[in-house]
Short mmCIF file of C-alpha atoms in Angstrom, two decimals:
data_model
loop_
_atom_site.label_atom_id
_atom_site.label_comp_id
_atom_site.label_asym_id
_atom_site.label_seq_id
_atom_site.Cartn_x
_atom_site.Cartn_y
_atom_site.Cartn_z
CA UNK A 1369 -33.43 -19.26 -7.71
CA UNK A 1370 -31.89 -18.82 -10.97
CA UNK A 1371 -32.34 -16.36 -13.69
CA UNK A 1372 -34.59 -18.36 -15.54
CA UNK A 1373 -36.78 -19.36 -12.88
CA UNK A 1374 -36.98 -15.80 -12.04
CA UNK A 1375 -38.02 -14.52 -15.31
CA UNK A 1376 -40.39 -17.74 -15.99
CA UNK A 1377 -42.10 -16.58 -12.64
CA UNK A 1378 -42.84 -13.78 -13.82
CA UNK A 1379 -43.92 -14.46 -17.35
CA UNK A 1380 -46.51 -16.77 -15.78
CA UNK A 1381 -49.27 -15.51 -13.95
CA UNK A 1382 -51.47 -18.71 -12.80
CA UNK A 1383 -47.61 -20.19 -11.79
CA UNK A 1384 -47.08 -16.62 -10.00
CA UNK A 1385 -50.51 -16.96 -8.07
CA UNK A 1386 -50.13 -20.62 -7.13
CA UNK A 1387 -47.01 -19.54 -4.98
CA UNK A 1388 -48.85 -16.37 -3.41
CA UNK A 1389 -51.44 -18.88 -2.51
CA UNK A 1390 -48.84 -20.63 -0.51
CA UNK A 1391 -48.00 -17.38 1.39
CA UNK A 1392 -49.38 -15.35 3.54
CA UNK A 1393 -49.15 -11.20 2.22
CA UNK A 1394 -50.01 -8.01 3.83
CA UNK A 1395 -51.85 -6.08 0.71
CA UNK A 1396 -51.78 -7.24 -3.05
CA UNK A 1397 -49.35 -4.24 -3.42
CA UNK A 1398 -46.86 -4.67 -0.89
CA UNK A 1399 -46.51 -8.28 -2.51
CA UNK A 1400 -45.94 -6.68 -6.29
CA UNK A 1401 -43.30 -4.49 -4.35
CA UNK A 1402 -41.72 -7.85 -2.47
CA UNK A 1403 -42.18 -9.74 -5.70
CA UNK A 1404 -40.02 -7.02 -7.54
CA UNK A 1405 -37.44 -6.58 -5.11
CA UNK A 1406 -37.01 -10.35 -4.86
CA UNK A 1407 -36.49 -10.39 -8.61
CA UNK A 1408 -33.88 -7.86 -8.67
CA UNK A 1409 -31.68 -9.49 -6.16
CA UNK A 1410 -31.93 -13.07 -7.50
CA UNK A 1411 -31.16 -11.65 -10.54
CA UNK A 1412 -27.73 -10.09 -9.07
CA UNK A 1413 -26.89 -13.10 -6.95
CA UNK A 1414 -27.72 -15.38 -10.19
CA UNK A 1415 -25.07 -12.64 -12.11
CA UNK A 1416 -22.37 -12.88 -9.04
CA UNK A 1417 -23.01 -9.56 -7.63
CA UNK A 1418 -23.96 -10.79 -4.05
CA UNK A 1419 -22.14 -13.56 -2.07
CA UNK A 1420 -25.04 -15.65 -2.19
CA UNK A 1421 -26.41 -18.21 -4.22
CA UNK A 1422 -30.44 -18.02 -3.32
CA UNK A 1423 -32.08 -14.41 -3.31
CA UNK A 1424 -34.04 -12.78 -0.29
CA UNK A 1425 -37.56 -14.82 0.14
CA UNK A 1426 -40.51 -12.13 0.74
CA UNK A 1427 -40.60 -13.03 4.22
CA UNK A 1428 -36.94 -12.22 4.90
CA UNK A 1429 -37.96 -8.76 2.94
CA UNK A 1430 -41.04 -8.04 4.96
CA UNK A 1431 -39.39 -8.02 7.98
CA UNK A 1432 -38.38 -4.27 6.65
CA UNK A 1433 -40.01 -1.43 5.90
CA UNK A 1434 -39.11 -0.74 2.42
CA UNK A 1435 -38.14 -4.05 0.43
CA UNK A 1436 -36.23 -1.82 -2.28
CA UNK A 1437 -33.91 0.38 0.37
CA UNK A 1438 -32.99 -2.73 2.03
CA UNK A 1439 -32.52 -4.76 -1.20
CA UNK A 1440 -30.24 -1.27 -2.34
CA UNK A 1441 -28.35 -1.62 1.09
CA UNK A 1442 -27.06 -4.88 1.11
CA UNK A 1443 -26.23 -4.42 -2.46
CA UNK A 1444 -24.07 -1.53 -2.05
CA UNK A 1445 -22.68 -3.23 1.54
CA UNK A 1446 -21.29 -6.02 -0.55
CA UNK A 1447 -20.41 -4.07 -3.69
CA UNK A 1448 -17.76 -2.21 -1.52
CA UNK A 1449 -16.40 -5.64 -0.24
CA UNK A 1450 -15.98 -6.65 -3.62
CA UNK A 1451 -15.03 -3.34 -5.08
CA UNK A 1452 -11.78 -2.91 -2.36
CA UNK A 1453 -8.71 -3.57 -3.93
CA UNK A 1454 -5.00 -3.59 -2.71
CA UNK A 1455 -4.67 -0.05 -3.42
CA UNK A 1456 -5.91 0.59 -0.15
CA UNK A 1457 -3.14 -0.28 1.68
CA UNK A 1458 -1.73 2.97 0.06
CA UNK A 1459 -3.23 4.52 2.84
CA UNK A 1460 -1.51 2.19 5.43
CA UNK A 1461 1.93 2.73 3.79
CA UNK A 1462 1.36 6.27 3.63
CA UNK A 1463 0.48 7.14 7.20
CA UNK A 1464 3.59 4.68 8.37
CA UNK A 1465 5.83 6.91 6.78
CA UNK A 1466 4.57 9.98 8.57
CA UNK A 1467 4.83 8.35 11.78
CA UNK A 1468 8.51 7.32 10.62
CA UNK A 1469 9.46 11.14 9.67
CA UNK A 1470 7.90 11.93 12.66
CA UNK A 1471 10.15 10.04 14.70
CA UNK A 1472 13.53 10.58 12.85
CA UNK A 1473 13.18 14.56 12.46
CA UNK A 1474 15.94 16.24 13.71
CA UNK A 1475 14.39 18.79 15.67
CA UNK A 1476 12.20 17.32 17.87
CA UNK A 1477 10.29 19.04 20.29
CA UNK A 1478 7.48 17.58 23.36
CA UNK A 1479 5.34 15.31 22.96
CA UNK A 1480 6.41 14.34 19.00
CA UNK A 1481 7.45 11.23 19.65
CA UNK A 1482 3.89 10.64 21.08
CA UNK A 1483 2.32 11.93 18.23
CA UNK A 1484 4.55 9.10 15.76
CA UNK A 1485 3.50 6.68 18.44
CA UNK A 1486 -0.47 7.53 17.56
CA UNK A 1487 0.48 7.32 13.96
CA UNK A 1488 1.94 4.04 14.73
CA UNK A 1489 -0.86 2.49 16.20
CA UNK A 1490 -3.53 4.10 13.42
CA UNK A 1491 -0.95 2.22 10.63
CA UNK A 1492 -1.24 -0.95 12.72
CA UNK A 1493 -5.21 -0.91 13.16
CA UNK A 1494 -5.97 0.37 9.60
CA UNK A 1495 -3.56 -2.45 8.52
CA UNK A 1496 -5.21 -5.36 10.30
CA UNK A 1497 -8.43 -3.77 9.23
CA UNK A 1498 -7.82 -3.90 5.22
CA UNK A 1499 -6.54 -7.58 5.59
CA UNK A 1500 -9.49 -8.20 7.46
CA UNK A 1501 -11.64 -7.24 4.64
CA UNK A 1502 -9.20 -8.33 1.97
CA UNK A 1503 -9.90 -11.82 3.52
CA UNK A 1504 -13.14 -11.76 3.37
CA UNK A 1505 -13.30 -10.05 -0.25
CA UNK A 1506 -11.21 -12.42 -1.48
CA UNK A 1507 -13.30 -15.84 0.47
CA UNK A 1508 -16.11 -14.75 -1.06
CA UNK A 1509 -15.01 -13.69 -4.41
CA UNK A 1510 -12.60 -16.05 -5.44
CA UNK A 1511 -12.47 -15.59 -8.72
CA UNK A 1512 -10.80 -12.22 -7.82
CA UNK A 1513 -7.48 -13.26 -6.86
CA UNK A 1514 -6.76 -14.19 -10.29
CA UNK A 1515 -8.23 -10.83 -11.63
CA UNK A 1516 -5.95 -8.91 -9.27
CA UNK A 1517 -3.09 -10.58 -10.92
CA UNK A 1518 -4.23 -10.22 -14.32
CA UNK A 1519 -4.99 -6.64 -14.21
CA UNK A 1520 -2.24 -4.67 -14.84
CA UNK A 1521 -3.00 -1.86 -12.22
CA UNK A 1522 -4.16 -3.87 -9.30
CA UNK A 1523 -1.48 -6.41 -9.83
CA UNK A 1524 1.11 -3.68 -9.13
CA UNK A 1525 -0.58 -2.46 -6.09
CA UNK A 1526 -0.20 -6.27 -4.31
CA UNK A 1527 3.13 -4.28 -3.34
CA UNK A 1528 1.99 -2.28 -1.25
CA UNK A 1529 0.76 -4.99 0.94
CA UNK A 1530 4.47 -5.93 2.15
CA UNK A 1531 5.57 -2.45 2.20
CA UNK A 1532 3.34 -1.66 5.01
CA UNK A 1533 4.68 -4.37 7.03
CA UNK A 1534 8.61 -2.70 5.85
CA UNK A 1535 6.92 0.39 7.81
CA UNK A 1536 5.01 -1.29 10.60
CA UNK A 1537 8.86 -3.01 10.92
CA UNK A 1538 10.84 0.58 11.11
CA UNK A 1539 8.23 1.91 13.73
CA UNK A 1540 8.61 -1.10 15.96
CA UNK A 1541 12.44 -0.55 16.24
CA UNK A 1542 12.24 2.62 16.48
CA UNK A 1543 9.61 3.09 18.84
CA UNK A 1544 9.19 -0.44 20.54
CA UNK A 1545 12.85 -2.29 20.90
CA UNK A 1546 14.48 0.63 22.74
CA UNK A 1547 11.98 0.62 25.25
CA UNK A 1548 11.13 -3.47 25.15
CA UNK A 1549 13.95 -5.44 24.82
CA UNK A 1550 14.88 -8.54 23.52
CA UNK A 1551 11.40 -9.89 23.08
CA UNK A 1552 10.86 -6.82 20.77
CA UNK A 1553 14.04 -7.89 18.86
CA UNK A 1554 12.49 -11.23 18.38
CA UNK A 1555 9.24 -10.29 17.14
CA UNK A 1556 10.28 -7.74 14.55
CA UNK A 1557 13.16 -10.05 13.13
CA UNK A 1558 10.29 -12.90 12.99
CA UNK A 1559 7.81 -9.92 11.11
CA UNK A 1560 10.96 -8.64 8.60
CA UNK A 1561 11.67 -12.33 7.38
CA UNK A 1562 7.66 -12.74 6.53
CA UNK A 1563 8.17 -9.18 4.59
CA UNK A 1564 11.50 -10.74 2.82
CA UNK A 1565 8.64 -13.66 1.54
CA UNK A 1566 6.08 -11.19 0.10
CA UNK A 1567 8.47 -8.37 -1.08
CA UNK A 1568 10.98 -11.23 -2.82
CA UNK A 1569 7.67 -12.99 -4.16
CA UNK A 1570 5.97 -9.96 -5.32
CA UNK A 1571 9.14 -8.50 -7.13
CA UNK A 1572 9.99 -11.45 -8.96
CA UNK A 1573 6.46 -12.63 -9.98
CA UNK A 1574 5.08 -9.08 -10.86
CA UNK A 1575 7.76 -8.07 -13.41
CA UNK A 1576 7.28 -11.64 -14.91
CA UNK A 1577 3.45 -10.37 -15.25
CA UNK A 1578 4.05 -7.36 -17.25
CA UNK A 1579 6.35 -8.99 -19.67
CA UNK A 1580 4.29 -12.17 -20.48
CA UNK A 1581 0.60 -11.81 -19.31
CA UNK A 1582 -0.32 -8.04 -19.32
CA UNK A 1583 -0.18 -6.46 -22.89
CA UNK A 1584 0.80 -3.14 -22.31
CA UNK A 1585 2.17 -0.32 -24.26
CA UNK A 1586 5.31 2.31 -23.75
CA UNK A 1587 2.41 4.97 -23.70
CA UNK A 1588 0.36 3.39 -21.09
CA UNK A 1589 3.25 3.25 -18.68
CA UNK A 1590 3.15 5.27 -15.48
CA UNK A 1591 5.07 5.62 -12.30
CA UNK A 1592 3.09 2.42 -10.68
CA UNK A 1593 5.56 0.28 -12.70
CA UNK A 1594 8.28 0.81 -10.41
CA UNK A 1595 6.16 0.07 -7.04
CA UNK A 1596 7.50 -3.91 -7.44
CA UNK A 1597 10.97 -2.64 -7.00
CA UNK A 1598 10.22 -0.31 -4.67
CA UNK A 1599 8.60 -2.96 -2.16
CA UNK A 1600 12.15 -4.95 -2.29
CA UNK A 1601 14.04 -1.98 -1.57
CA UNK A 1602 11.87 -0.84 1.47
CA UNK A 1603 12.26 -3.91 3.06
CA UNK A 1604 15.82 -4.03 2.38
CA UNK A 1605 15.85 -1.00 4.52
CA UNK A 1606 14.06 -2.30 6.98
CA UNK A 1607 16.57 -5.26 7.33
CA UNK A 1608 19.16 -2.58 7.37
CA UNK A 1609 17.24 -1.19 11.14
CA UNK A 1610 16.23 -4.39 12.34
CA UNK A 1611 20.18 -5.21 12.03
CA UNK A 1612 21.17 -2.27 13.84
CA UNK A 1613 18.85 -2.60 16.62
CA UNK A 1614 19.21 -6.25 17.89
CA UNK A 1615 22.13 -7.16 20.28
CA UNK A 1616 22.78 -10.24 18.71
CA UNK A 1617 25.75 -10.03 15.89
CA UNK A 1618 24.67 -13.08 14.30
CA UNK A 1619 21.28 -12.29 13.71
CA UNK A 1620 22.36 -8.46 12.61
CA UNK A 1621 24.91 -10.67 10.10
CA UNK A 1622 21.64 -12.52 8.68
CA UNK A 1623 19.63 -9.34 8.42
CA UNK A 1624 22.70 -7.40 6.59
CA UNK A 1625 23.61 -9.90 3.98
CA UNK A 1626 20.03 -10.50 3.33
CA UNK A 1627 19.65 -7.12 3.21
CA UNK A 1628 22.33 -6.26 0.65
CA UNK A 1629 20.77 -9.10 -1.35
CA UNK A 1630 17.43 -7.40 -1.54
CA UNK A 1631 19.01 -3.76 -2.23
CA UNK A 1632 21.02 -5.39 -5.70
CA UNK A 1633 17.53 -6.93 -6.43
CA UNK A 1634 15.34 -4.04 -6.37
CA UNK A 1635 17.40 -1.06 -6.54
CA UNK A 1636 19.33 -1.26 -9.89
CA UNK A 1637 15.89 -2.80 -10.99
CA UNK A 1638 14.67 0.56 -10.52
CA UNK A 1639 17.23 2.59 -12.28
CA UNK A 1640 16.63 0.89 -15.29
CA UNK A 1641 12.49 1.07 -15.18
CA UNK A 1642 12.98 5.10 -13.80
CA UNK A 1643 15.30 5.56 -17.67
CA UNK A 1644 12.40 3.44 -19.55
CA UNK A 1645 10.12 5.93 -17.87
CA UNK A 1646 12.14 9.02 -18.57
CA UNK A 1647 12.20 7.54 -21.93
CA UNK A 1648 8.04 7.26 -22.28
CA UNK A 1649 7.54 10.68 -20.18
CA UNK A 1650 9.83 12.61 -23.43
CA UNK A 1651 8.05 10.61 -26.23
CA UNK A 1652 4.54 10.80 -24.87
CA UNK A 1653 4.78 13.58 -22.69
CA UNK A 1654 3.13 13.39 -19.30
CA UNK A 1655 0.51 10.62 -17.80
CA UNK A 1656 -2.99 11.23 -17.91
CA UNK A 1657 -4.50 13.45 -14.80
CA UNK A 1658 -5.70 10.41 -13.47
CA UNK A 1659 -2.27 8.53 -12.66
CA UNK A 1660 -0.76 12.10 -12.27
CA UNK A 1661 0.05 11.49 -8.69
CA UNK A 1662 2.19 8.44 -9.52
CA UNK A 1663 4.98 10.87 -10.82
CA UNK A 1664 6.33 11.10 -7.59
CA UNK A 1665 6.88 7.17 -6.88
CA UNK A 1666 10.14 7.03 -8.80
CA UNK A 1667 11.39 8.89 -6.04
CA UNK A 1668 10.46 6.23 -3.63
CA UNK A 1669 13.12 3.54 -4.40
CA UNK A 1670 15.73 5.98 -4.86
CA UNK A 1671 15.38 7.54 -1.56
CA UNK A 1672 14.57 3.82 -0.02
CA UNK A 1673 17.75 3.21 -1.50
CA UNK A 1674 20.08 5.91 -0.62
CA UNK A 1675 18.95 5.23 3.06
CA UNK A 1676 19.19 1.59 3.06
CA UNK A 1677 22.57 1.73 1.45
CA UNK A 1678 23.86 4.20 4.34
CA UNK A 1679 22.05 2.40 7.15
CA UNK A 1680 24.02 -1.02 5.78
CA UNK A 1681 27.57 0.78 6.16
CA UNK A 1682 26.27 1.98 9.65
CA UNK A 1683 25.91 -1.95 10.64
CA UNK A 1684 28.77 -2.81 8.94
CA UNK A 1685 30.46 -0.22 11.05
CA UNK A 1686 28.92 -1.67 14.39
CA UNK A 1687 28.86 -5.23 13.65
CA UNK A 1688 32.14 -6.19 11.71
CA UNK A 1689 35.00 -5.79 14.30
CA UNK A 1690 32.41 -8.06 17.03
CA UNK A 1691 31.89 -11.09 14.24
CA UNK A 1692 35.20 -11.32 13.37
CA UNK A 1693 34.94 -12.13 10.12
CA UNK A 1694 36.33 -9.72 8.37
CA UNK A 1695 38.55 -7.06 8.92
CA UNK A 1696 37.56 -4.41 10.90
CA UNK A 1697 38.64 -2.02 8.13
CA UNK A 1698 36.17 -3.39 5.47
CA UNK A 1699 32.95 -2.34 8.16
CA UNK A 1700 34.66 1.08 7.80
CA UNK A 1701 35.07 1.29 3.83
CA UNK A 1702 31.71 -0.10 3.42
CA UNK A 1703 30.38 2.64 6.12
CA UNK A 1704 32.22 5.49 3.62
CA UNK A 1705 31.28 4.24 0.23
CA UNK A 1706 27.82 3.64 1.76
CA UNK A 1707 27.46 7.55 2.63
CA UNK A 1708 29.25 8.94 -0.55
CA UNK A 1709 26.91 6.19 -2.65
CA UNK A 1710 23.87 7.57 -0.44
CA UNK A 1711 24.33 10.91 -1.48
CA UNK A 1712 24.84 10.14 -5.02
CA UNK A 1713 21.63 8.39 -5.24
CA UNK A 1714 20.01 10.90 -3.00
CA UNK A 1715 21.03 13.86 -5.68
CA UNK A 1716 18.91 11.53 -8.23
CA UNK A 1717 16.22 11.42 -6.30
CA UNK A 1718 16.52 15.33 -5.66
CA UNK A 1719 16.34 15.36 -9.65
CA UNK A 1720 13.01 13.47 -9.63
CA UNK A 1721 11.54 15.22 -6.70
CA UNK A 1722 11.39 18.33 -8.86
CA UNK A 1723 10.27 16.36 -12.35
CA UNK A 1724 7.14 15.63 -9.73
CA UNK A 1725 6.34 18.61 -8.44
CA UNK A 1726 6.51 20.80 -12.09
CA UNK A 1727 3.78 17.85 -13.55
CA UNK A 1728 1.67 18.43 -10.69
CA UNK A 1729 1.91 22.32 -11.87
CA UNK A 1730 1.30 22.04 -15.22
CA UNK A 1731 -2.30 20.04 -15.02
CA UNK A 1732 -4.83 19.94 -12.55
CA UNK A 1733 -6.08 16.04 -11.13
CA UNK A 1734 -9.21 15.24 -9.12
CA UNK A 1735 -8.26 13.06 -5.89
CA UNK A 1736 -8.44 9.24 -5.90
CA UNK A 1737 -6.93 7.02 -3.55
CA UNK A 1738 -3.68 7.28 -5.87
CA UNK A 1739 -3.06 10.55 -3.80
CA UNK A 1740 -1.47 8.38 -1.16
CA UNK A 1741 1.34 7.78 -3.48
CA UNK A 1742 2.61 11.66 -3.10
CA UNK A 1743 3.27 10.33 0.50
CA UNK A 1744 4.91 7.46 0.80
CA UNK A 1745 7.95 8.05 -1.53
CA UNK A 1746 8.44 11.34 -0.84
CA UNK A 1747 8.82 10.35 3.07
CA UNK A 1748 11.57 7.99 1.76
CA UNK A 1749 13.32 10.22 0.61
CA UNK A 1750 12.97 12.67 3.59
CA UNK A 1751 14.11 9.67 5.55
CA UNK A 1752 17.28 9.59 3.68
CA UNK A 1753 17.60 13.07 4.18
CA UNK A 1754 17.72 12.94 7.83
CA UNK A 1755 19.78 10.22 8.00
CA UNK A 1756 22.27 12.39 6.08
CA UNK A 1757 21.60 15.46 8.56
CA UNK A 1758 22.39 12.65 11.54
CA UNK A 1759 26.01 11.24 9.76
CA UNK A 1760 26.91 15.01 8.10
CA UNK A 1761 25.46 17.09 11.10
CA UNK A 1762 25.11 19.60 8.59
CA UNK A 1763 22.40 22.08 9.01
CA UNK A 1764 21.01 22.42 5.86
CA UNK A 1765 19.70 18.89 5.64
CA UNK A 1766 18.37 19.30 8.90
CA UNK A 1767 16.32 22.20 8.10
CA UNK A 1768 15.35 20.62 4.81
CA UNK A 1769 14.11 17.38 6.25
CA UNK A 1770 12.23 19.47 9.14
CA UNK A 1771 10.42 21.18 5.74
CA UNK A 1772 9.59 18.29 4.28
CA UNK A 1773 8.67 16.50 7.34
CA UNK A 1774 5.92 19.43 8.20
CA UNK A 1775 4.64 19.09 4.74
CA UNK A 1776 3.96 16.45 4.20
CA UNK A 1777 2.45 15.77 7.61
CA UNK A 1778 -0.12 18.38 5.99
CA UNK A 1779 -0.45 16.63 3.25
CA UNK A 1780 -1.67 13.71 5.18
CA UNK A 1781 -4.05 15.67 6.49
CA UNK A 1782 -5.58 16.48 3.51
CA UNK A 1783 -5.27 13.51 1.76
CA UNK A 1784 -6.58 11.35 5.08
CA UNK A 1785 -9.64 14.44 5.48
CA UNK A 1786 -10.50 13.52 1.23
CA UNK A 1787 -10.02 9.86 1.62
CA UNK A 1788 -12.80 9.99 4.63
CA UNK A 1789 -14.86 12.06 2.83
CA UNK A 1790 -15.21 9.89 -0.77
CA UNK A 1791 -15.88 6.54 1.35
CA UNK A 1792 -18.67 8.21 3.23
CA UNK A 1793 -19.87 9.40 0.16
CA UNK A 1794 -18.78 6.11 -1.38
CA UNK A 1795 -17.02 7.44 -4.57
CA UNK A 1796 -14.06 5.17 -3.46
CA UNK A 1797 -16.10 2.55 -2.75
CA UNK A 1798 -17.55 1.97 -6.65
#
């Protein structure tokens, strides 16, 4: 039923009879009720609201108590379909990187290698989960793929897709090839090269977005800018561990160069969009409350790069005197200019770390889902920091990445306890 037909029912009365005539109606006032309800919905199928293209019939309504709650019901059900977003996968990214911190803290103690094995399998189910739905969002809305890409906040977000796989890729070889073997090896090298085809796609075509298709301002710029580069850079990293865990030189040879390919793609990327950032942060002063949180993701690719850069010398170190190749020598230069250039980068990040946390002290910001981005790239960075603890043994970045590690494991928390809260309530649903 379209709109018209809907609203020429109801201008005509002997048409409107004729078809109660034809049907068979508990009172004359539960039909005005049915009637009304099966107006409203036609109307928001007709308008592309629902994913159908003909409205409830009174019979399907009278088969429930109240016409109106159920009509209500299914609209909201199908409003948060269409209302999800890549965004969520925030959440995903997030809670990988605990369950990463988790594993690699220095200090460990009982029964904490369990607890990043939990966190694994909640970033693997919640992951599935979202797709899920993104599938379906996205089969019945078509038209929203291309208004993801046009937007220029959603379109940014589409990172975060592949950077949950970079994650789900770190926690498999740290948690799954020791213990596995070979097989493991297999699967994860199989899951990092379908990351490489997202994170290389999304960091060449999103860029291109912003400069041609979105028309955006200096002032309007925020920290979400930089999550293209970032998604490169994480699953450069990730290349960097899947090298060092698989027994196969050859394979670690693919993953390195590839690797080093993706770091010089994203991370110098980064540097530059972090100085146009500084640049809009001095002449506009900070973002608005609302994209507050995204202050802290330009310390995401620096830390993502400081430990992929130190994890490549590490293979380089293993790997180079079994391929013969190369010299011997060069795996150990690359191992020493990867620390030293590791530490540099880390320092920058340090820098930015504390540009974050004085803008979250100067203004108060109600939570959204862009909480989840104090997580993730601040967990980057603690990952860099203990792998310097693990190369310098030196006890202050030990204690430092134990700090940051029990923080933001609390921070989590709260964010996780908030985000369940607002989707029961649905105010991250609309």
């Amino acid at each position: 039923m379209t709109v018209e037909q809907v609203r020429s029912r109801e201008s005509n009365p002997s048409r409107r009879e004729s078809d109660n005539s034809c049907e068979t109606q508990p009172s004359t006032s539960t039909t005005s009720t049915l009637r009304t309800s099966e107006s409203e919905v036609a109307l928001e199928a007709a308008e592309g609201i629902l994913p159908f293209s003909s409205p409830l019939t009174a019979h399907d309504t009278w088969t429930f108590t109240n016409a109106t709650d159920e009509k209500h019901h299914h609209r909201e059900k199908w409003l948060s379909i269409a209302n999800f977003h890549p965004g969520w996968f925030g959440a995903t990214m997030g809670t990988g990187m605990i369950g990463m911190n988790l594993a690699s803290n220095p200090y460990q103690f009982n029964g904490l290698q369990y607890i990043a094995d939990i966190v694994f399998c909640i970033t693997v189910f919640f992951f599935v989960f979202f797709t899920f739905i993104s599938i379906v969002r996205y089969s019945l809305w078509p038209n929203k793929i291309r208004q993801t890409f046009e937007h220029p906040s959603q379109s940014l977000t589409l990172a975060m897709y592949p950077l949950t796989i970079s994650m789900i890729c770190n926690l498999w070889n740290a948690r799954c090839v020791p213990s596995w073997g070979p097989w493991a090896q297999t699967f994860v090298f199989v899951l990092w090269w379908i990351d490489v085809v997202l994170s290389v796609a999304i960091s060449l075509y999103i860029p291109f977005l912003l400069m041609t298709v979105h028309q955006v301002e200096l002032i309007h710029m925020t920290g979400a800018w930089l999550l293209p580069a970032v998604g490169a850079a994480v699953c450069a990293g990730s290349g960097a561990t899947t090298a060092y865990n698989t027994d196969d030189p050859n394979r670690a040879l693919v993953c390195m160069i590839t690797a080093y390919i993706m770091w010089g793609m994203s991370v110098p990327l980064a540097f530059l969009m972090i100085g146009v950032y500084l640049q809009r942060l001095i002449i506009h002063n900070l973002v608005p409350e609302v994209s507050m949180a995204s202050s802290m993701i330009p310390v995401g690719p620096l830390g993502q790069g400081a430990f992929c850069i130190i994890q490549l010398g590490m293979d380089c170190q293993k790997f180079f005197p079994k391929l013969h190749i190369v010299s011997p020598l060069a795996g150990e230069v690359l191992y020493a200019g990867g620390v030293i250039s590791g530490l540099i980068i880390w320092g920058i990040g340090l820098l930015w770390l504390w540009f974050a946390i004085a803008a979250f002290a100067t203004k108060r910001f109600a939570f959204n889902l862009g909480w989840w981005a104090l997580i993730f790239p601040c967990g980057a960075w603690n990952l860099a920091t203990c792998l310097l603890a693990a190369e310098f043994d030196f006890k202050f970045f030990k204690v430092l990445s134990t700090i940051f590690t029990v923080a933001l494991t609390i921070v989590w928390l709260l964010v996780t306890a908030l985000t369940v809260m607002k989707t029961i309530t649905k105010e991250v649903l609309r």
